[in-house]
Short mmCIF file of C-alpha atoms in Angstrom, two decimals:
data_model
loop_
_atom_site.label_atom_id
_atom_site.label_comp_id
_atom_site.label_asym_id
_atom_site.label_seq_id
_atom_site.Cartn_x
_atom_site.Cartn_y
_atom_site.Cartn_z
CA MET A 1 128.77 82.76 100.14
CA LYS A 2 127.38 79.12 100.84
CA PHE A 3 124.38 78.44 103.42
CA GLU A 4 123.37 75.22 104.78
CA LYS A 5 120.34 73.71 102.30
CA VAL A 6 117.78 71.47 103.42
CA SER A 7 115.47 69.48 100.98
CA PRO A 8 111.83 70.04 100.68
CA ALA A 9 111.45 66.74 102.50
CA ALA A 10 113.36 67.05 105.22
CA LEU A 11 111.53 70.54 105.87
CA ARG A 12 108.33 69.46 106.07
CA ALA A 13 109.52 66.12 108.37
CA ILE A 14 110.90 68.93 110.63
CA MET A 15 107.21 70.70 110.70
CA LYS A 16 105.25 67.44 111.04
CA GLU A 17 107.11 66.68 113.86
CA ASN A 18 106.75 70.19 115.50
CA THR A 19 108.29 69.66 118.60
CA GLN A 20 111.87 72.12 118.16
CA GLU A 21 111.38 75.90 117.20
CA TYR A 22 111.96 76.72 113.11
CA ALA A 23 110.46 79.65 111.01
CA VAL A 24 109.68 79.33 107.44
CA LEU A 25 110.03 82.10 106.07
CA ASP A 26 109.01 82.96 102.57
CA VAL A 27 111.18 86.42 101.14
CA ARG A 28 108.68 87.10 98.05
CA GLU A 29 106.31 89.58 97.13
CA GLN A 30 103.26 89.63 99.55
CA GLY A 31 101.27 89.40 96.50
CA VAL A 32 103.70 86.66 94.80
CA HIS A 33 103.61 83.93 98.14
CA SER A 34 99.13 84.39 98.48
CA GLU A 35 99.77 82.68 94.95
CA GLY A 36 101.02 79.74 96.88
CA HIS A 37 102.83 78.69 99.95
CA PRO A 38 103.77 76.14 102.27
CA PHE A 39 101.23 75.74 105.33
CA PHE A 40 103.51 77.24 107.99
CA ALA A 41 105.45 79.70 105.62
CA ILE A 42 105.35 83.41 106.91
CA PRO A 43 105.89 86.06 104.31
CA LEU A 44 108.94 88.25 105.28
CA PRO A 45 110.00 90.10 101.44
CA LEU A 46 113.05 90.82 101.10
CA SER A 47 112.06 94.55 100.27
CA HIS A 48 111.04 94.78 104.31
CA LEU A 49 113.40 92.64 105.57
CA GLU A 50 115.72 94.64 108.10
CA LEU A 51 113.07 96.49 109.07
CA ARG A 52 110.87 93.67 110.19
CA ALA A 53 112.76 90.63 111.01
CA GLU A 54 114.32 91.43 114.81
CA ARG A 55 110.46 91.91 115.50
CA LEU A 56 109.48 88.61 113.90
CA ILE A 57 112.51 86.50 115.07
CA PRO A 58 113.55 88.17 118.00
CA ARG A 59 115.82 85.12 118.96
CA LYS A 60 118.94 85.03 116.93
CA THR A 61 120.12 81.71 117.09
CA ALA A 62 116.43 80.21 116.12
CA PRO A 63 116.62 77.90 113.24
CA VAL A 64 115.26 79.74 110.12
CA TYR A 65 114.73 78.58 106.39
CA ILE A 66 114.53 80.45 103.52
CA LEU A 67 112.07 79.89 100.89
CA ASP A 68 111.88 81.41 97.61
CA GLN A 69 110.52 80.90 94.31
CA GLY A 70 112.94 78.66 93.27
CA PRO A 71 115.43 77.92 90.59
CA GLY A 72 116.42 81.04 87.99
CA LEU A 73 115.02 83.65 90.41
CA PRO A 74 117.82 83.53 93.92
CA LEU A 75 116.02 85.60 96.23
CA GLY A 76 116.70 83.08 99.07
CA GLU A 77 120.73 83.92 98.93
CA ARG A 78 120.25 87.54 99.37
CA ALA A 79 117.55 87.21 102.42
CA ALA A 80 120.06 85.06 103.42
CA GLU A 81 122.38 86.81 103.70
CA LYS A 82 120.51 90.31 104.78
CA LEU A 83 120.21 88.01 107.68
CA GLN A 84 123.72 86.79 108.73
CA ASP A 85 123.97 90.28 108.44
CA LEU A 86 122.01 90.97 110.82
CA GLY A 87 123.50 88.95 113.21
CA TYR A 88 121.17 84.97 112.42
CA SER A 89 123.15 82.27 112.87
CA ASP A 90 121.64 79.13 112.46
CA VAL A 91 120.15 80.50 108.41
CA SER A 92 119.67 77.44 105.62
CA LEU A 93 117.67 77.18 101.93
CA VAL A 94 114.83 75.34 100.87
CA GLU A 95 116.03 73.72 97.72
CA GLY A 96 113.82 74.18 94.87
CA GLY A 97 112.37 77.07 96.83
CA VAL A 98 108.61 76.94 96.64
CA VAL A 99 108.88 75.01 93.19
CA GLY A 100 110.65 72.32 94.78
CA TRP A 101 108.25 72.19 97.23
CA HIS A 102 105.43 71.53 95.25
CA ASP A 103 107.74 69.27 93.09
CA ALA A 104 107.76 67.04 96.24
CA GLY A 105 104.31 66.55 95.99
CA PHE A 106 103.50 68.73 99.20
CA GLU A 107 100.44 71.66 99.82
CA LEU A 108 100.42 74.74 98.35
CA PHE A 109 97.87 77.62 100.20
CA SER A 110 96.69 80.41 98.08
CA GLY A 111 96.07 83.49 99.98
CA VAL A 112 97.02 84.91 103.41
CA ASN A 113 96.78 84.10 107.17
CA VAL A 114 96.16 80.65 105.64
CA PRO A 115 97.09 79.01 109.22
CA SER A 116 94.27 81.55 111.22
CA LYS A 117 91.59 81.44 108.60
CA ALA A 118 91.97 77.54 108.27
CA PHE A 119 91.67 77.95 112.22
CA GLY A 120 88.67 80.33 112.07
CA GLU A 121 86.88 77.14 109.81
CA PHE A 122 88.27 74.36 111.79
CA VAL A 123 86.18 76.41 114.96
CA GLU A 124 82.67 76.63 113.35
CA GLU A 125 83.04 72.53 112.29
CA THR A 126 84.36 71.83 115.69
CA TYR A 127 82.03 73.71 118.25
CA GLY A 128 78.89 74.73 115.69
CA THR A 129 79.22 78.27 116.11
CA PRO A 130 75.94 79.26 115.38
CA HIS A 131 75.53 82.22 112.13
CA ILE A 132 72.82 84.05 110.39
CA THR A 133 72.53 85.49 106.95
CA ALA A 134 72.66 88.77 105.88
CA SER A 135 69.20 88.48 103.90
CA ASP A 136 67.72 86.52 107.61
CA LEU A 137 69.58 89.26 109.86
CA SER A 138 68.04 92.37 107.77
CA ALA A 139 64.57 90.85 107.39
CA ARG A 140 64.84 90.32 111.64
CA ARG A 141 65.76 94.12 112.42
CA GLU A 142 63.04 95.24 109.86
CA ALA A 143 60.88 93.32 112.11
CA GLY A 144 61.58 95.46 114.79
CA GLU A 145 63.34 92.40 116.78
CA LYS A 146 66.09 93.61 119.20
CA ILE A 147 69.35 92.56 117.78
CA VAL A 148 72.68 94.45 118.62
CA VAL A 149 75.26 93.99 115.85
CA LEU A 150 78.94 94.08 117.16
CA ASP A 151 81.74 94.51 114.75
CA SER A 152 84.85 92.73 115.63
CA ARG A 153 87.40 94.21 113.69
CA PRO A 154 90.24 97.45 114.27
CA PHE A 155 88.17 100.85 114.16
CA PRO A 156 90.41 101.33 110.73
CA GLU A 157 88.54 98.63 109.01
CA TYR A 158 85.09 99.10 110.35
CA HIS A 159 85.54 103.11 109.57
CA ARG A 160 85.67 102.37 105.48
CA MET A 161 82.68 100.19 105.74
CA SER A 162 80.65 98.59 107.87
CA ILE A 163 76.95 96.89 108.93
CA PRO A 164 74.59 99.73 109.21
CA GLY A 165 73.98 100.34 112.93
CA GLY A 166 76.85 98.18 113.80
CA VAL A 167 78.79 98.98 117.01
CA ASP A 168 83.26 98.90 116.07
CA MET A 169 84.51 96.15 119.21
CA PRO A 170 87.25 94.10 118.08
CA GLY A 171 88.38 90.72 119.04
CA ALA A 172 89.19 90.31 122.28
CA GLU A 173 88.13 93.62 123.18
CA LEU A 174 83.88 91.82 122.87
CA VAL A 175 83.99 89.80 125.70
CA HIS A 176 86.34 92.89 127.79
CA ARG A 177 83.12 95.39 126.37
CA VAL A 178 80.01 93.30 126.25
CA HIS A 179 78.67 93.32 129.45
CA GLU A 180 78.70 97.58 129.23
CA SER A 181 77.21 98.08 125.90
CA VAL A 182 74.49 94.71 125.84
CA GLU A 183 72.92 94.77 129.20
CA ASP A 184 69.82 92.96 128.27
CA GLU A 185 70.13 89.39 128.14
CA ASN A 186 67.53 88.67 125.82
CA THR A 187 68.84 90.47 122.38
CA GLN A 188 70.14 89.13 120.19
CA ILE A 189 73.84 89.29 119.54
CA VAL A 190 75.78 89.55 115.48
CA VAL A 191 78.78 89.50 115.65
CA ASN A 192 80.42 90.42 111.77
CA CYS A 193 83.74 90.88 110.50
CA ALA A 194 84.84 91.72 106.99
CA GLY A 195 84.71 87.76 105.72
CA ARG A 196 84.62 84.68 108.33
CA THR A 197 87.25 84.00 110.71
CA ARG A 198 86.57 87.31 112.96
CA SER A 199 82.91 86.84 112.70
CA ILE A 200 83.58 83.11 113.94
CA ILE A 201 86.22 83.29 116.56
CA GLY A 202 84.39 86.51 118.22
CA ALA A 203 81.02 85.03 118.64
CA GLN A 204 82.23 82.17 120.31
CA SER A 205 84.60 83.53 122.23
CA LEU A 206 80.95 85.41 123.86
CA ILE A 207 79.38 81.75 123.54
CA ASN A 208 82.70 80.85 125.66
CA ALA A 209 82.61 83.39 128.25
CA GLY A 210 79.38 82.75 129.28
CA VAL A 211 77.11 85.70 127.32
CA ARG A 212 73.39 84.69 127.95
CA ASN A 213 72.67 86.27 125.18
CA PRO A 214 71.43 84.70 122.17
CA VAL A 215 74.78 85.02 119.93
CA ALA A 216 75.50 84.40 116.16
CA ALA A 217 78.26 85.31 113.94
CA LEU A 218 77.42 87.07 110.76
CA LYS A 219 77.48 84.40 107.28
CA ASP A 220 80.53 86.03 105.15
CA GLY A 221 80.65 89.47 107.30
CA THR A 222 80.83 92.84 105.41
CA MET A 223 80.80 90.45 101.91
CA GLY A 224 78.26 88.30 102.39
CA TRP A 225 76.12 91.28 102.92
CA TYR A 226 76.98 93.28 100.03
CA LEU A 227 76.43 90.12 98.33
CA ALA A 228 73.19 89.76 99.43
CA GLY A 229 72.50 93.18 97.92
CA LEU A 230 71.72 94.98 100.90
CA GLU A 231 73.37 98.36 101.54
CA LEU A 232 76.76 98.73 103.25
CA ALA A 233 77.46 102.08 106.01
CA HIS A 234 80.99 103.67 105.56
CA ARG A 235 83.01 106.30 107.33
CA LYS A 236 81.18 105.28 110.53
CA ASP A 237 82.65 105.88 114.14
CA ASP A 238 80.56 104.67 116.87
CA ILE A 239 82.70 102.60 119.46
CA ALA A 240 81.53 101.07 121.97
CA PRO A 241 82.47 102.46 125.31
CA LEU A 242 84.76 101.03 128.07
CA PRO A 243 83.56 98.83 130.52
CA GLY A 244 82.87 100.16 134.02
CA TYR A 245 83.28 98.01 137.18
CA GLU A 246 80.28 95.94 137.72
CA ALA A 247 80.87 94.80 133.73
CA LEU A 248 84.18 94.76 133.61
CA SER A 249 84.25 91.99 136.99
CA ARG A 250 81.38 89.97 135.17
CA SER A 251 84.28 89.72 132.37
CA GLN A 252 86.65 89.13 134.57
CA ARG A 253 84.55 86.18 136.45
CA ALA A 254 84.00 85.16 132.72
CA ALA A 255 87.38 84.79 131.56
CA LYS A 256 88.57 83.11 134.99
CA ASP A 257 86.37 80.60 133.86
CA VAL A 258 87.59 80.25 129.99
CA ALA A 259 91.20 80.19 131.79
CA ASP A 260 90.40 77.28 133.86
CA ARG A 261 88.77 75.25 130.55
CA PHE A 262 91.45 75.99 128.12
CA GLY A 263 94.01 75.61 130.83
CA VAL A 264 95.67 79.04 130.34
CA LYS A 265 98.70 80.09 132.46
CA ARG A 266 99.51 83.08 134.31
CA ILE A 267 102.90 84.19 135.21
CA ASP A 268 104.42 87.45 136.86
CA MET A 269 106.34 89.74 136.61
CA ALA A 270 109.13 87.61 138.20
CA GLN A 271 108.71 84.65 136.25
CA LEU A 272 108.72 87.06 133.32
CA GLN A 273 112.17 88.27 134.26
CA THR A 274 112.99 84.48 134.17
CA LEU A 275 111.62 83.78 130.44
CA HIS A 276 114.04 87.00 129.46
CA GLU A 277 117.10 85.06 131.07
CA GLU A 278 115.89 82.35 129.17
CA ALA A 279 115.80 84.38 125.94
CA GLU A 280 119.23 82.79 124.62
CA GLY A 281 118.02 79.59 124.12
CA ARG A 282 114.33 79.59 123.70
CA SER A 283 112.29 82.39 121.65
CA LEU A 284 110.23 84.77 123.14
CA TYR A 285 107.26 87.18 122.56
CA ILE A 286 106.57 89.99 124.50
CA LEU A 287 102.55 90.43 123.39
CA ASP A 288 100.67 93.34 124.18
CA VAL A 289 96.83 92.80 123.23
CA ARG A 290 95.62 95.91 124.29
CA SER A 291 94.17 98.30 121.85
CA GLU A 292 96.43 100.98 120.24
CA GLU A 293 96.01 103.96 122.48
CA GLU A 294 96.25 102.21 125.82
CA TYR A 295 99.93 101.00 124.13
CA LEU A 296 100.70 103.60 123.11
CA ALA A 297 100.11 105.57 126.82
CA GLY A 298 102.16 102.75 128.70
CA HIS A 299 103.16 98.98 128.14
CA LEU A 300 106.15 96.73 129.18
CA PRO A 301 109.56 97.39 128.16
CA GLY A 302 109.69 95.01 124.66
CA ALA A 303 106.55 94.42 124.28
CA MET A 304 105.49 94.83 121.04
CA HIS A 305 101.51 95.75 120.44
CA SER A 306 99.32 92.88 118.67
CA PRO A 307 95.76 93.45 119.40
CA GLY A 308 94.19 89.94 120.90
CA GLY A 309 91.48 89.43 117.64
CA GLN A 310 94.45 90.71 115.26
CA LEU A 311 96.81 87.77 116.76
CA VAL A 312 94.47 85.29 116.42
CA GLN A 313 93.38 86.55 112.89
CA ALA A 314 96.89 87.32 111.88
CA THR A 315 98.81 85.75 114.27
CA ASP A 316 101.68 84.51 111.19
CA GLU A 317 101.73 88.59 110.98
CA TYR A 318 103.32 88.38 114.24
CA VAL A 319 105.24 85.84 115.24
CA ALA A 320 107.64 83.83 112.71
CA VAL A 321 109.10 81.00 115.18
CA ARG A 322 106.74 78.20 115.59
CA ASN A 323 107.02 75.99 119.03
CA SER A 324 107.82 79.54 120.65
CA ARG A 325 107.20 81.47 123.76
CA LEU A 326 104.20 83.86 124.05
CA VAL A 327 103.40 86.32 127.39
CA LEU A 328 100.34 87.79 126.11
CA VAL A 329 99.81 91.24 128.36
CA ASP A 330 96.92 93.08 129.57
CA ASP A 331 95.82 95.36 132.15
CA ASP A 332 92.30 93.30 133.28
CA ALA A 333 92.74 89.80 133.10
CA VAL A 334 90.38 89.32 130.45
CA ARG A 335 91.87 90.00 126.73
CA GLY A 336 95.05 88.25 127.44
CA VAL A 337 92.99 85.24 128.47
CA MET A 338 90.45 85.14 125.71
CA THR A 339 93.52 85.36 123.24
CA ALA A 340 95.68 82.85 124.79
CA SER A 341 92.28 80.43 125.06
CA TRP A 342 92.37 80.74 121.06
CA LEU A 343 96.18 80.04 120.74
CA ILE A 344 96.48 77.44 123.14
CA GLN A 345 93.47 75.49 120.00
CA MET A 346 95.99 76.35 117.88
CA ASN A 347 98.12 74.59 119.82
CA TRP A 348 101.00 77.15 120.32
CA PRO A 349 102.65 75.14 123.29
CA GLU A 350 103.90 78.03 125.33
CA VAL A 351 101.27 80.43 126.38
CA TYR A 352 101.49 82.52 129.27
CA VAL A 353 99.05 86.01 130.06
CA LEU A 354 100.27 88.32 132.39
CA THR A 355 98.46 90.31 134.15
CA ALA A 356 100.34 93.96 134.41
CA THR A 357 100.08 97.08 136.30
CA LYS A 358 99.72 100.90 135.51
CA ASP A 359 102.80 101.33 137.62
CA GLU A 360 104.43 98.51 135.34
CA MET A 361 104.03 99.76 131.97
CA VAL A 362 106.36 102.43 132.12
CA GLU A 363 107.91 102.22 127.97
CA LYS A 364 105.29 104.88 125.79
CA GLY A 365 104.86 105.02 122.75
CA GLN A 366 105.43 102.34 119.77
CA MET A 367 108.64 100.25 118.92
CA PRO A 368 112.11 101.56 117.94
CA THR A 369 112.34 101.34 114.71
CA PRO A 370 115.54 99.26 113.25
CA GLU A 371 118.67 101.57 113.22
CA ILE A 372 119.34 102.14 109.78
CA THR A 373 122.30 103.64 107.99
CA LYS A 374 120.73 107.24 106.71
CA ALA A 375 121.70 108.67 103.04
CA SER A 376 121.81 112.45 101.79
CA VAL A 377 118.25 113.66 102.36
CA LEU A 378 116.31 116.52 100.88
CA SER A 379 113.10 118.38 102.64
CA ALA A 380 109.50 118.23 101.18
CA LEU A 381 109.92 121.84 100.42
CA GLU A 382 113.19 121.27 98.38
CA LEU A 383 111.87 118.36 96.62
CA ASP A 384 108.96 120.66 95.58
CA ALA A 385 111.16 123.71 94.17
CA VAL A 386 113.32 121.10 92.15
CA LEU A 387 110.15 119.38 90.71
CA ALA A 388 109.19 123.04 89.92
CA SER A 389 112.69 124.08 88.45
CA GLY A 390 111.93 121.51 85.82
CA GLU A 391 115.61 119.70 85.90
CA ALA A 392 115.68 116.38 84.82
CA VAL A 393 114.98 114.47 87.61
CA ALA A 394 113.21 111.41 88.66
CA VAL A 395 111.11 110.30 92.22
CA ILE A 396 111.27 106.24 93.09
CA ASP A 397 108.56 105.59 95.08
CA LEU A 398 109.30 102.03 97.46
CA ALA A 399 105.62 101.95 99.05
CA SER A 400 103.42 99.30 98.87
CA SER A 401 101.08 99.48 95.17
CA LEU A 402 98.27 100.54 97.18
CA GLU A 403 99.77 103.01 99.06
CA TYR A 404 101.30 104.50 96.13
CA ARG A 405 98.02 104.23 94.06
CA ASN A 406 96.32 105.96 97.06
CA GLY A 407 98.78 108.86 96.74
CA HIS A 408 101.84 109.82 95.33
CA VAL A 409 104.37 112.66 95.13
CA PRO A 410 103.35 113.80 91.64
CA GLY A 411 105.18 112.22 88.67
CA ALA A 412 106.80 109.60 90.63
CA TYR A 413 107.72 106.12 89.39
CA TRP A 414 106.82 103.13 91.09
CA ALA A 415 108.75 100.15 91.99
CA ILE A 416 109.91 97.51 94.68
CA ARG A 417 112.74 97.28 96.33
CA ALA A 418 114.18 93.32 95.48
CA ARG A 419 113.65 94.04 91.84
CA LEU A 420 115.36 97.59 91.17
CA ALA A 421 118.27 95.29 89.69
CA GLU A 422 116.60 94.29 86.92
CA ASP A 423 113.84 97.26 86.66
CA HIS A 424 116.02 100.39 87.30
CA ILE A 425 116.42 100.34 83.44
CA PHE A 426 113.08 101.70 83.34
CA ILE A 427 113.89 104.87 84.76
CA PRO A 428 114.95 107.75 82.34
CA ALA A 429 118.68 108.78 82.09
CA VAL A 430 118.23 111.38 84.95
CA GLY A 431 120.91 113.14 86.78
CA LEU A 432 119.39 113.02 90.22
CA ILE A 433 117.28 110.10 91.99
CA ILE A 434 114.58 111.07 94.52
CA LEU A 435 113.81 108.11 97.05
CA THR A 436 110.67 107.98 98.88
CA SER A 437 108.73 105.65 101.21
CA PRO A 438 105.25 106.17 103.59
CA ASP A 439 108.22 107.07 106.24
CA GLY A 440 111.59 107.37 104.36
CA ASN A 441 113.06 103.78 106.33
CA LEU A 442 112.63 101.64 103.11
CA ALA A 443 113.84 104.20 100.71
CA HIS A 444 116.86 105.02 102.75
CA LEU A 445 117.61 100.64 102.88
CA ALA A 446 117.49 101.27 99.28
CA ALA A 447 119.69 104.20 98.33
CA PRO A 448 123.54 102.86 98.43
CA GLU A 449 121.61 100.26 96.05
CA ILE A 450 120.56 102.53 93.77
CA GLU A 451 124.06 104.14 93.58
CA LYS A 452 125.70 101.40 93.07
CA LEU A 453 123.12 100.41 90.22
CA ARG A 454 123.28 104.15 88.82
CA PRO A 455 127.21 105.03 89.70
CA GLN A 456 126.87 108.18 87.50
CA THR A 457 123.71 110.03 89.07
CA ILE A 458 123.14 111.73 92.67
CA VAL A 459 120.66 109.82 95.07
CA ARG A 460 118.93 111.29 97.51
CA VAL A 461 116.30 110.70 99.74
CA LEU A 462 112.94 112.30 100.64
CA ASP A 463 113.41 113.53 104.44
CA GLY A 464 109.96 111.78 106.05
CA GLY A 465 109.07 110.15 103.17
CA THR A 466 105.77 110.54 101.29
CA ASN A 467 104.41 111.67 104.92
CA ALA A 468 106.44 114.24 104.85
CA TRP A 469 105.05 115.60 101.96
CA ALA A 470 101.56 115.36 102.27
CA GLU A 471 101.87 116.62 105.50
CA ALA A 472 103.40 119.61 103.67
CA SER A 473 99.78 120.06 102.15
CA LEU A 474 101.77 119.90 99.05
CA VAL A 475 99.86 118.15 96.16
CA MET A 476 99.41 114.37 95.70
CA GLU A 477 98.48 112.23 92.60
CA SER A 478 96.64 109.08 92.78
CA GLY A 479 96.26 105.90 90.46
CA GLU A 480 98.49 103.79 89.34
CA THR A 481 100.45 106.18 86.75
CA ASN A 482 104.24 105.25 86.42
CA LEU A 483 105.02 101.61 87.29
CA LEU A 484 108.40 100.18 87.09
CA SER A 485 107.73 96.57 88.64
CA ARG A 486 104.33 94.12 88.49
CA THR A 487 102.06 95.31 91.34
CA ASP A 488 102.50 91.45 92.54
CA ASP A 489 103.94 93.21 95.93
CA VAL A 490 100.59 92.66 98.27
CA TRP A 491 97.59 90.46 98.92
CA TYR A 492 94.68 92.73 97.04
CA LYS A 493 91.81 92.14 99.36
CA PRO A 494 88.45 92.08 97.03
CA TYR A 495 87.10 95.32 97.41
CA ASP A 496 90.30 97.14 96.76
CA THR A 497 88.57 97.58 93.13
CA ASN A 498 86.46 100.63 91.50
CA ASP A 499 85.24 97.63 89.39
CA GLN A 500 81.85 96.60 90.93
CA GLU A 501 81.60 92.88 89.10
CA ALA A 502 85.31 92.15 89.69
CA VAL A 503 84.37 92.97 93.32
CA ARG A 504 81.33 90.68 93.54
CA ARG A 505 83.22 88.14 91.63
CA ARG A 506 86.61 88.37 93.98
CA MET A 507 84.69 87.97 97.41
CA GLN A 508 82.31 85.16 96.23
CA GLU A 509 85.76 83.50 95.33
CA TYR A 510 86.99 84.09 98.75
CA LEU A 511 84.62 83.12 101.05
CA ASP A 512 84.83 80.03 99.32
CA TRP A 513 88.33 79.80 99.51
CA GLU A 514 87.75 80.25 103.42
CA VAL A 515 85.49 77.64 103.14
CA GLY A 516 87.58 74.99 101.41
CA LEU A 517 90.79 75.48 103.27
CA VAL A 518 89.78 72.13 106.06
CA GLN A 519 89.17 70.10 103.71
CA GLN A 520 92.49 71.51 102.58
CA ILE A 521 94.88 71.22 105.80
CA GLU A 522 93.28 67.73 106.20
CA ARG A 523 95.14 66.63 103.15
CA ASP A 524 97.99 68.56 104.13
CA GLY A 525 97.96 67.16 107.55
CA LEU A 526 100.50 69.74 109.14
CA ALA A 527 97.95 71.71 111.57
CA ARG A 528 96.90 70.12 114.72
CA PHE A 529 94.28 72.54 116.10
CA ARG A 530 93.11 71.54 119.57
CA ARG A 531 89.44 70.85 120.26
CA TYR A 532 88.29 71.47 124.48
#
């Protein structure tokens, strides 16, 4: 099957002009993506394409440009065929892939969430966001100064490690909840995250909202705290309370001023319906920026949970189509506005805020997963019995390498789905192969692929995946015990290792990388952030 091809120069011209919709999909694994990619490339690994494509690219006539490594590693054609099978009609391949992009003299960016991280550095440089070092913060607290530390990350990250005494108040929740948590306007507020971006955006959000307290970002976040030789807290669960009536009213007044300053546009349900009617010609994303608990309790039909802080921090994980329409939904007239103010500065051309009522948020629970063909299954208890029988069987786990390392079925091999054609030769000769993944969906997608590769072998899927095995209280094994593929499927955080010297080195490298993004985007010339 042949697909249209676009040269790196032609694609960059489209990106530079920035007037039409487009999506550049990097179909390599995320870890490979992090080694170098064009600025606006969206990581969508071939391994997970069917599970994530329709959320990332809701309009199937949107122009999609597929990027792989280059000659000799034809992931792009496989990805294009899958997208075509899903109904996407305007799919092209980037000639030469990433190698071709580099050979054309264009910039490659390492790391992940690059546009958002670069934007954070732009904000600090542009607005002069105040910051405080870990050592200064520690000394001032020891001296008895009244300081509140607000952690702008989602709860799981905060729970893993935090600044001692810090309170979890993620991203868009800062302006929403601050007046309930910090009543004294003389108290110093310090906003932190793991590194830099969410600390800067969070602190500047409070400043933009007119909070009268002195506000500063913790320079380099928890990484800076650790590198300063200070002890981190672990497994804390101090979450900022929801605002009462008076506190919410103050936040709403502040958000109104922010909306006026940054030109945030509000719409109602009738106008949203008009956008829905135009969605065949313009890509439309409905993004619920509230907390997960609120989203699960009720949201607008078709809305995707996209907590405001994370949407700014990692926009490429939620929205793939540049120049699309974004509708941010909240129920308080605060979180949507604060998030929109940042997306506007990131140069998203059409951003709207809809404040919905509880009666309009009628859909509950998670967004439905894409429909996939199910393979034959066996239960966790049946698999446990098969393993105990001594039968010649191989369990293949298709989770991320980090998930596999944290816990898997004892004896299970680990592999990357997109590399099964190459790596299946390392699977022992057995009569039965059982595929698993965290919830089982990826395993179901891989089952017919393994059947083609091993036509004489019976293939089954662990029903409910490795989650079901764990829920059955069966023994789990940890560590990188049986690897079939290279562990470059995900970008490992600096602290995703037990080697403390490596942790310190990688933290410093990461922080230096973030700071260096400002100069790199100036060389590249594709980013057009706005200053107000």
